[in-house]
Short mmCIF file of the C-alpha atoms (twelve columns), coordinates in Angstrom:
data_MODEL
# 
_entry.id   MODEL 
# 
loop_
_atom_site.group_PDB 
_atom_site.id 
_atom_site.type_symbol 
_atom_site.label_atom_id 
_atom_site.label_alt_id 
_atom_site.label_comp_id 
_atom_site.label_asym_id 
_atom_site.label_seq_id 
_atom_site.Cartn_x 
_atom_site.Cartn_y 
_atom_site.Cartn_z 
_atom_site.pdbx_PDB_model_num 
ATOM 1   C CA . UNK A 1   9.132   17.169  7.844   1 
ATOM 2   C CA . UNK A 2   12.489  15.686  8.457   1 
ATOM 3   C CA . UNK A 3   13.224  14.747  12.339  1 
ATOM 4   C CA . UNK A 4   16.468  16.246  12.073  1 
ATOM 5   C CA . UNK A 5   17.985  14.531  15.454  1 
ATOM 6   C CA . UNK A 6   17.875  11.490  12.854  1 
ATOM 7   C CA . UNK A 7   19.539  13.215  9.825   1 
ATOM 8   C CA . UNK A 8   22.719  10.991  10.108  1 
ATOM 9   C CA . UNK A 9   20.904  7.917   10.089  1 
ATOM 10  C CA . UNK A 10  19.860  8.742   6.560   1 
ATOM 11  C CA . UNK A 11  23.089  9.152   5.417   1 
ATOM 12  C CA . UNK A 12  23.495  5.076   4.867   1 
ATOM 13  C CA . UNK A 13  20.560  4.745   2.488   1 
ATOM 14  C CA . UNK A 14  20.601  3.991   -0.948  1 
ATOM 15  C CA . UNK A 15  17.462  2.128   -1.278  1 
ATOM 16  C CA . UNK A 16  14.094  3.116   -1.151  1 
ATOM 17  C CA . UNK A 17  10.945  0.478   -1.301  1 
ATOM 18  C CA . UNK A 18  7.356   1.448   -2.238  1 
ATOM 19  C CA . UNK A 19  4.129   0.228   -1.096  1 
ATOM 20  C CA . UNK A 20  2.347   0.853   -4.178  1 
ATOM 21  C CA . UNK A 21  -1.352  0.968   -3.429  1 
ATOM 22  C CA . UNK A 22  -2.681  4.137   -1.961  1 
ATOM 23  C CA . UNK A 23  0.990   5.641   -1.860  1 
ATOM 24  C CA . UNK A 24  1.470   5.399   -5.997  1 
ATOM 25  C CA . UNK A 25  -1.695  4.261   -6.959  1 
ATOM 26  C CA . UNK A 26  -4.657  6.481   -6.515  1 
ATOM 27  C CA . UNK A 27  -7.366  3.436   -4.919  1 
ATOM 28  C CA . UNK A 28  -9.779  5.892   -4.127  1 
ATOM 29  C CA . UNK A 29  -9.763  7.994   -6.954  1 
ATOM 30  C CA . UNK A 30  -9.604  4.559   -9.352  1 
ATOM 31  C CA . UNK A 31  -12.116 2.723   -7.213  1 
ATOM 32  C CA . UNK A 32  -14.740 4.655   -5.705  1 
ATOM 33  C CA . UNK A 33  -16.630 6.225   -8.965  1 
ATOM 34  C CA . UNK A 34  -16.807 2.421   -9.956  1 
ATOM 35  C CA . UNK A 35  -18.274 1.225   -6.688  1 
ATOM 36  C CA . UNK A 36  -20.741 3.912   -6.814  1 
ATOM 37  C CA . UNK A 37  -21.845 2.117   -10.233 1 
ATOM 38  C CA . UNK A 38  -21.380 -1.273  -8.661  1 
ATOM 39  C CA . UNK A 39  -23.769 0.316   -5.406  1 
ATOM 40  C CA . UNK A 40  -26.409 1.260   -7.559  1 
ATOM 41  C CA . UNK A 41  -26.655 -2.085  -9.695  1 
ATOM 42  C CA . UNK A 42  -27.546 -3.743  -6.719  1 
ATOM 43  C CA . UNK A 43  -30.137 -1.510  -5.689  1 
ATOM 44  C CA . UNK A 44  -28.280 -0.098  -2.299  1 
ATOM 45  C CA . UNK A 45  -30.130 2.693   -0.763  1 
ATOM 46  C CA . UNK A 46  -29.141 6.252   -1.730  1 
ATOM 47  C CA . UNK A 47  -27.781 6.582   1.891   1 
ATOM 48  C CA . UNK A 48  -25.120 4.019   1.437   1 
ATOM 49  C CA . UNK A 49  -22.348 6.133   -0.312  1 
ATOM 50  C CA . UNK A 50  -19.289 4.686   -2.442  1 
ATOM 51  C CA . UNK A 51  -16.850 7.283   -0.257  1 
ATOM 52  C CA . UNK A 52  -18.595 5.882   3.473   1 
ATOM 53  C CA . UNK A 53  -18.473 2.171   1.972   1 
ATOM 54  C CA . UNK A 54  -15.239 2.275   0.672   1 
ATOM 55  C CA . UNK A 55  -13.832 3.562   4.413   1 
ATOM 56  C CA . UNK A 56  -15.718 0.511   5.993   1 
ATOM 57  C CA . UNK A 57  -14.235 -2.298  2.810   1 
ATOM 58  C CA . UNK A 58  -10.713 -0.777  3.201   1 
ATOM 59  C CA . UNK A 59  -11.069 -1.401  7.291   1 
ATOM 60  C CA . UNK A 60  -12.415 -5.268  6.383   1 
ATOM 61  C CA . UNK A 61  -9.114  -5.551  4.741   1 
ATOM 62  C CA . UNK A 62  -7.075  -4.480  6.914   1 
ATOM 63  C CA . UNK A 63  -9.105  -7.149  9.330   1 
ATOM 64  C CA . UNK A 64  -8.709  -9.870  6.667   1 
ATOM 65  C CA . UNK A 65  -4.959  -9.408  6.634   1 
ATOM 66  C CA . UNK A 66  -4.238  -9.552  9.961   1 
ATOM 67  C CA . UNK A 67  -6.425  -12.495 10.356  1 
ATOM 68  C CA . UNK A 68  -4.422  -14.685 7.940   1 
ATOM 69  C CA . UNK A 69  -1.047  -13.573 9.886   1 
ATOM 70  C CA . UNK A 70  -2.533  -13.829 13.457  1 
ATOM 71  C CA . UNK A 71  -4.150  -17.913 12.233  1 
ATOM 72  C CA . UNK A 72  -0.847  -18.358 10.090  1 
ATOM 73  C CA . UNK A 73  -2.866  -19.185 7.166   1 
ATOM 74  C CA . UNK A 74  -0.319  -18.421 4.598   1 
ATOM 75  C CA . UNK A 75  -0.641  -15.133 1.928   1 
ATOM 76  C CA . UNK A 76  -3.720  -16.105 0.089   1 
ATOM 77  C CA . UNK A 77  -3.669  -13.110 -2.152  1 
ATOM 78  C CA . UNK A 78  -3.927  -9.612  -2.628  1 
ATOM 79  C CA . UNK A 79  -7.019  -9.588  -4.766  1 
ATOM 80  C CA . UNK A 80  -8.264  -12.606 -2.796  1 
ATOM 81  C CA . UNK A 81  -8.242  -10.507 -0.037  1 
ATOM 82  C CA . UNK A 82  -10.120 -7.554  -1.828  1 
ATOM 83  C CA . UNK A 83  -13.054 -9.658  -2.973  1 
ATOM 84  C CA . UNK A 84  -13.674 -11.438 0.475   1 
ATOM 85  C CA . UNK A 85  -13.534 -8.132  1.876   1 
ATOM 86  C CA . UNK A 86  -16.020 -6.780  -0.721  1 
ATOM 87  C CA . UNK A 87  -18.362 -9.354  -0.146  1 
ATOM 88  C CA . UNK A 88  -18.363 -9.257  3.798   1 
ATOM 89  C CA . UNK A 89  -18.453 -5.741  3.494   1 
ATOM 90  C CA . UNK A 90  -21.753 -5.921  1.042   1 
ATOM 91  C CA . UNK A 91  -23.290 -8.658  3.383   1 
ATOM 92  C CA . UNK A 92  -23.079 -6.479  6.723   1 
ATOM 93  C CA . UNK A 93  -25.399 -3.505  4.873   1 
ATOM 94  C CA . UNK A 94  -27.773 -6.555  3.846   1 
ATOM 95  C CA . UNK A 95  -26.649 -5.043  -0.357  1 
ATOM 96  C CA . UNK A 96  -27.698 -8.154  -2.712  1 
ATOM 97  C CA . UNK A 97  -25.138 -9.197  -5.409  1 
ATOM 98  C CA . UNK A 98  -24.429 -11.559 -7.697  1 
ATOM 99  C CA . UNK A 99  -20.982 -13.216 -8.664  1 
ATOM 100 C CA . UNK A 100 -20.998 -12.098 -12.226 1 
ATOM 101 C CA . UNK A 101 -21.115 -8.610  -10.296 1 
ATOM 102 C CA . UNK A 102 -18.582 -9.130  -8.296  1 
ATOM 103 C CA . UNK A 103 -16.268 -10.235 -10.528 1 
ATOM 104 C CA . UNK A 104 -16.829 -7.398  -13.224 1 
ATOM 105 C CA . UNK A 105 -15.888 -4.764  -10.439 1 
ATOM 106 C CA . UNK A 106 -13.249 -6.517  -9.252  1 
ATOM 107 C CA . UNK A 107 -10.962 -5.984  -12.921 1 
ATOM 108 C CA . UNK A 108 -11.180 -2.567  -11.748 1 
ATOM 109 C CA . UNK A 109 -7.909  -3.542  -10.088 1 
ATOM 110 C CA . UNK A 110 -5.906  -3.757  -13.578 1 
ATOM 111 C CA . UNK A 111 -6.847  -0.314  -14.043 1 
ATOM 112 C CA . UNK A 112 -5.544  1.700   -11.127 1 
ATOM 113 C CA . UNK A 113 -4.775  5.107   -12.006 1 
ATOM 114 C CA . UNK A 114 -1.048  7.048   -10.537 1 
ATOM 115 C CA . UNK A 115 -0.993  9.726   -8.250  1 
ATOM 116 C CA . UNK A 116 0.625   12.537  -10.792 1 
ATOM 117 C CA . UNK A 117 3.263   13.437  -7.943  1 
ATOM 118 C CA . UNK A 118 4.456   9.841   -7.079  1 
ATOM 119 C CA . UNK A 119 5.300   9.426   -11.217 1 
ATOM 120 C CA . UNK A 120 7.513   12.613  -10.631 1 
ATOM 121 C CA . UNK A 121 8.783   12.049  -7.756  1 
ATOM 122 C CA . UNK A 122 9.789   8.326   -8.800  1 
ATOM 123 C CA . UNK A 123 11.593  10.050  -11.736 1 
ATOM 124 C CA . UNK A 124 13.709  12.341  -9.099  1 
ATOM 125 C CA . UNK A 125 14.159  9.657   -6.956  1 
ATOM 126 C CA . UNK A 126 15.344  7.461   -9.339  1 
ATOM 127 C CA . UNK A 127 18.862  9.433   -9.855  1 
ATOM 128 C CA . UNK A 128 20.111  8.995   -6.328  1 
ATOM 129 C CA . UNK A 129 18.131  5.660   -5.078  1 
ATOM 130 C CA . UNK A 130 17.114  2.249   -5.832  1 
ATOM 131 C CA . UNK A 131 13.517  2.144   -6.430  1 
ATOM 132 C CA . UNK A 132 11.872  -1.219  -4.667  1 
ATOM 133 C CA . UNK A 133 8.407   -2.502  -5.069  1 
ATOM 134 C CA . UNK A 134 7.602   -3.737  -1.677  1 
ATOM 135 C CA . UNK A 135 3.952   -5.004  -1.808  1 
ATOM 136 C CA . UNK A 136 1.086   -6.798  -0.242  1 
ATOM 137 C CA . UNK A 137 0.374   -7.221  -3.868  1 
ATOM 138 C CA . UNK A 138 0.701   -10.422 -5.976  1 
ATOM 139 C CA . UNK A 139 4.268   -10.742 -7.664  1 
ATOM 140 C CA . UNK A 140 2.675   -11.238 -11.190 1 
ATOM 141 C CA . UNK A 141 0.270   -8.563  -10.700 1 
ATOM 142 C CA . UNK A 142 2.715   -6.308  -9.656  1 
ATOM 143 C CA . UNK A 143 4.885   -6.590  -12.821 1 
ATOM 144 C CA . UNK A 144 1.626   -5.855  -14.369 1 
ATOM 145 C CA . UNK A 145 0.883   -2.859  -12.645 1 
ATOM 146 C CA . UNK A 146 4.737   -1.435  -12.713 1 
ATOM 147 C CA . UNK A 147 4.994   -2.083  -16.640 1 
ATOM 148 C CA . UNK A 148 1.092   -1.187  -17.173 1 
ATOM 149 C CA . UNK A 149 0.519   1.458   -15.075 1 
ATOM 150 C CA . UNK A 150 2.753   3.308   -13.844 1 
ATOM 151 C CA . UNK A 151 6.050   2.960   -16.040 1 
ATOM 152 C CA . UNK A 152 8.302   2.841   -13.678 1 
ATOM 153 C CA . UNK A 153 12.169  0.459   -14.417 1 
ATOM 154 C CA . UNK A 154 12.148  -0.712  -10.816 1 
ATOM 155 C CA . UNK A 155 15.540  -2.131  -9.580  1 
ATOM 156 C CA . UNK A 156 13.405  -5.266  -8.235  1 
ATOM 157 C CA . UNK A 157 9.932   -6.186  -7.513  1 
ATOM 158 C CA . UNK A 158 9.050   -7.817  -3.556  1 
ATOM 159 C CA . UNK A 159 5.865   -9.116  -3.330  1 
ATOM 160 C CA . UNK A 160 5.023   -10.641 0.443   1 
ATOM 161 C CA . UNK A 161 3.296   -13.388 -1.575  1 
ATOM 162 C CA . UNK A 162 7.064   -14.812 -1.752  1 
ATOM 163 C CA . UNK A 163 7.039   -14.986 2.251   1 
ATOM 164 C CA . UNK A 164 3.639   -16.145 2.906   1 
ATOM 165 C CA . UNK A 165 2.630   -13.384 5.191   1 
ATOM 166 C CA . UNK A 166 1.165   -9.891  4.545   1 
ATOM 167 C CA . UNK A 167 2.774   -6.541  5.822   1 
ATOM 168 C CA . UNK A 168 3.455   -5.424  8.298   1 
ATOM 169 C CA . UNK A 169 5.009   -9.132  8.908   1 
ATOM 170 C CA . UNK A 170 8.388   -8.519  10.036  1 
ATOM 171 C CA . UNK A 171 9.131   -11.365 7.524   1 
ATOM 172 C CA . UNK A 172 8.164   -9.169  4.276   1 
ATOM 173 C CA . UNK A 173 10.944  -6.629  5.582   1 
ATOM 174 C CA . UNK A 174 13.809  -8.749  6.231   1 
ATOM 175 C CA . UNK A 175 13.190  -11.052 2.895   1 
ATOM 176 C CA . UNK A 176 13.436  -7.797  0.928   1 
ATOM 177 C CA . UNK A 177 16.759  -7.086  2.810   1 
ATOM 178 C CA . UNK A 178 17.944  -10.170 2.580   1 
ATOM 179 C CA . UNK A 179 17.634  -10.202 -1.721  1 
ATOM 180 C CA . UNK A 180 18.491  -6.950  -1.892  1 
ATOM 181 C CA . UNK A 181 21.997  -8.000  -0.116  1 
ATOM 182 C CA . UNK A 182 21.687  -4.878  2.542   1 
ATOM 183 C CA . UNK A 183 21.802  -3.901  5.801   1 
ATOM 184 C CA . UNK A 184 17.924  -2.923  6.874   1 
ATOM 185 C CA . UNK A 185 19.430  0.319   7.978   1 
ATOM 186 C CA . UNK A 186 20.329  0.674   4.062   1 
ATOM 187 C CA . UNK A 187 17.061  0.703   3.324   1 
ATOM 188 C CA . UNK A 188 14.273  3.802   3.658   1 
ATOM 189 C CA . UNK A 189 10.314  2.176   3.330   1 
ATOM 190 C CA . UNK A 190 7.633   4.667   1.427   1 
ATOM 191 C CA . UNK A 191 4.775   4.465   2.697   1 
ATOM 192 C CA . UNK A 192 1.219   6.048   3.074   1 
ATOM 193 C CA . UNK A 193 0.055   3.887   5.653   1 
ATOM 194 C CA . UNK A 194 1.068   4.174   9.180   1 
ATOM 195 C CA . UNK A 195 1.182   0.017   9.862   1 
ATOM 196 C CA . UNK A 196 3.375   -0.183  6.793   1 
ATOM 197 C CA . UNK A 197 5.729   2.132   8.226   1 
ATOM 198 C CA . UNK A 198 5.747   0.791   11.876  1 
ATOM 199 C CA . UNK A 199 6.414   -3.045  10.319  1 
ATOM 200 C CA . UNK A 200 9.653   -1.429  8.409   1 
ATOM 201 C CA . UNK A 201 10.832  0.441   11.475  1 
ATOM 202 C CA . UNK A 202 10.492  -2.623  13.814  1 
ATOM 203 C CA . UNK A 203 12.847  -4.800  11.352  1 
ATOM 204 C CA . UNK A 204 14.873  -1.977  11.158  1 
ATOM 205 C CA . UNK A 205 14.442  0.007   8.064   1 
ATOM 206 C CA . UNK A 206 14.131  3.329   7.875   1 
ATOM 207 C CA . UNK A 207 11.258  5.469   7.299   1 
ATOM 208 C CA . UNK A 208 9.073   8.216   4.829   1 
ATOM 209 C CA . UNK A 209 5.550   8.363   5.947   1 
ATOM 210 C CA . UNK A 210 3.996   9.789   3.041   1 
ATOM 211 C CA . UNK A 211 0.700   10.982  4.850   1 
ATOM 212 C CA . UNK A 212 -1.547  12.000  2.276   1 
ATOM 213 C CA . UNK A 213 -4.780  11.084  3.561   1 
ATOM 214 C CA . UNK A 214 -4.378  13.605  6.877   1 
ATOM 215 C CA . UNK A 215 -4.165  10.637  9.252   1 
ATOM 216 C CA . UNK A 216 -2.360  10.600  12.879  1 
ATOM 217 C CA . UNK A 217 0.971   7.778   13.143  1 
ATOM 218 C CA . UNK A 218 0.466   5.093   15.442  1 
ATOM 219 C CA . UNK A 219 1.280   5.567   19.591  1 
ATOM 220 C CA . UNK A 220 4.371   3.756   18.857  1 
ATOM 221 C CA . UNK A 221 8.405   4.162   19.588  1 
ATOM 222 C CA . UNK A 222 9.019   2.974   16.101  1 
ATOM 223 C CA . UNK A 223 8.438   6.324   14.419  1 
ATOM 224 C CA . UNK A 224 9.063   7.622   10.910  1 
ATOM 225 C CA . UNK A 225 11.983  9.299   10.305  1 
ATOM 226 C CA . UNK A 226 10.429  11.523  7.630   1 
ATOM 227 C CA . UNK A 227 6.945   12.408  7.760   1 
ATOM 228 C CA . UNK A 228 5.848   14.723  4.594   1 
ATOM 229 C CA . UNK A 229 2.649   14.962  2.199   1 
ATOM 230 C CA . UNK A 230 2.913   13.771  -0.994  1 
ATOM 231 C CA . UNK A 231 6.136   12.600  -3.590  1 
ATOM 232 C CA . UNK A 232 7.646   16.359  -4.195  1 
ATOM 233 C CA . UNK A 233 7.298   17.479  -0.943  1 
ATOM 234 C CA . UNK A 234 9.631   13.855  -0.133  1 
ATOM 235 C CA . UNK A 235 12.089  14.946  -2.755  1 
ATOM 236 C CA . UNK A 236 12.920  17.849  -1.152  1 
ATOM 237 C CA . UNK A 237 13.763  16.438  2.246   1 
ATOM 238 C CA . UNK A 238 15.826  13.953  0.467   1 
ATOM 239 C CA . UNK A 239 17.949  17.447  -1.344  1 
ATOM 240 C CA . UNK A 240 16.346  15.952  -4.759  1 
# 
């Protein structure tokens, strides 16, 4: 759905930046059939489920992230963050692991799986934007993933390992800016994930809040200029 009071503002753009996981890449579709496996190696009871444990990891993250921004700890990686998270996470349902474990789940990572419409809708985009990586990720493991994985010639490749902070930093937004050599208002973010959005709207970027897990936006003034379900459905608010 396009707010249509901010139409014009749209007209500038020429850029469009990706998160990448959970808005291209399909975490809980890759992840969660694994984790069951990794949940029943370690003898978890058949209550714990991988779709309830995942929900509870993916909030740790979230926690983890902020933490290093909020402490100023520096960006201590992407999959860092993951496997601390996986391990608290493990801990607090008293689940007994082992490294070797640990470490064999974790390569799911290298294997993340495309949503089918973000690959299209890349495509599409592709003849009327320039397509950004903009990414919590690592910047090697990002190249990985874009050559690997999803196949995509991106015009350039952001990760906020080059700032030191994790999004939604306003620091990640305005480096990207800065190397792209453009205005923020030049510049729509793609995201599935409300804080990712509300970090690119507060430095000034504009907005697609690609909602495809059903989840409200933030109470916030910084709001998303296009709000839509998956990567066709964006397309066709963009007249692609």
């Amino acid at each position: 759905m396009l707010k249509n009071s901010k139409n014009h503002y749209l007209e500038r753009v020429n850029t469009l930046t990706f998160d990448i996981f959970g808005t291209v890449l399909n975490l809980s579709g890759s992840i969660i059939p694994k984790l069951e496996k990794l949940l029943r190696s370690c003898n978890a009871p058949e209550l714990i489920k991988g779709t309830d444990f995942w929900t509870d990891w993916r909030q740790r993250q979230r926690i983890e992230q902020y933490q290093e921004n909020l402490l100023m700890l520096g960006h201590s990686g992407y999959l860092n963050i993951k496997k601390k998270s996986l391990i608290y996470t493990l801990r607090t349902k008293k689940i007994k692991f082992d490294d070797e474990q640990i470490e064999n789940f974790m390569s799911i990572y290298y294997n993340l799986i495309p949503f089918e419409d973000a690959i299209n809708g890349l495509y599409r985009l592709g003849k009327k934007y320039k397509l950004v990586i903009l990414s919590n990720g690592e910047e090697s493991f990002l190249k990985y993933l874009a050559e690997k994985n999803i196949g995509i010639d991106f015009h350039a490749i952001f990760s906020a390992e080059m700032v030191g902070q994790f999004k939604p930093h306003p620091s990640v937004y305005r480096f990207a800016a800065k190397n792209l050599n453009l205005e923020p208002n030049e510049i729509m973010m793609v995201a599935s994930h409300s804080f990712d959005i509300l970090g690119a709207r507060h430095s000034g970027f504009r907005a697609a809040y690609v909602n495809r897990y059903d989840l409200p936006y933030d109470e916030s003034d910084f709001e998303p200029d296009i709000i839509t379900e998956d990567f066709n459905k964006l397309c066709i608010e963009l007249n692609l």
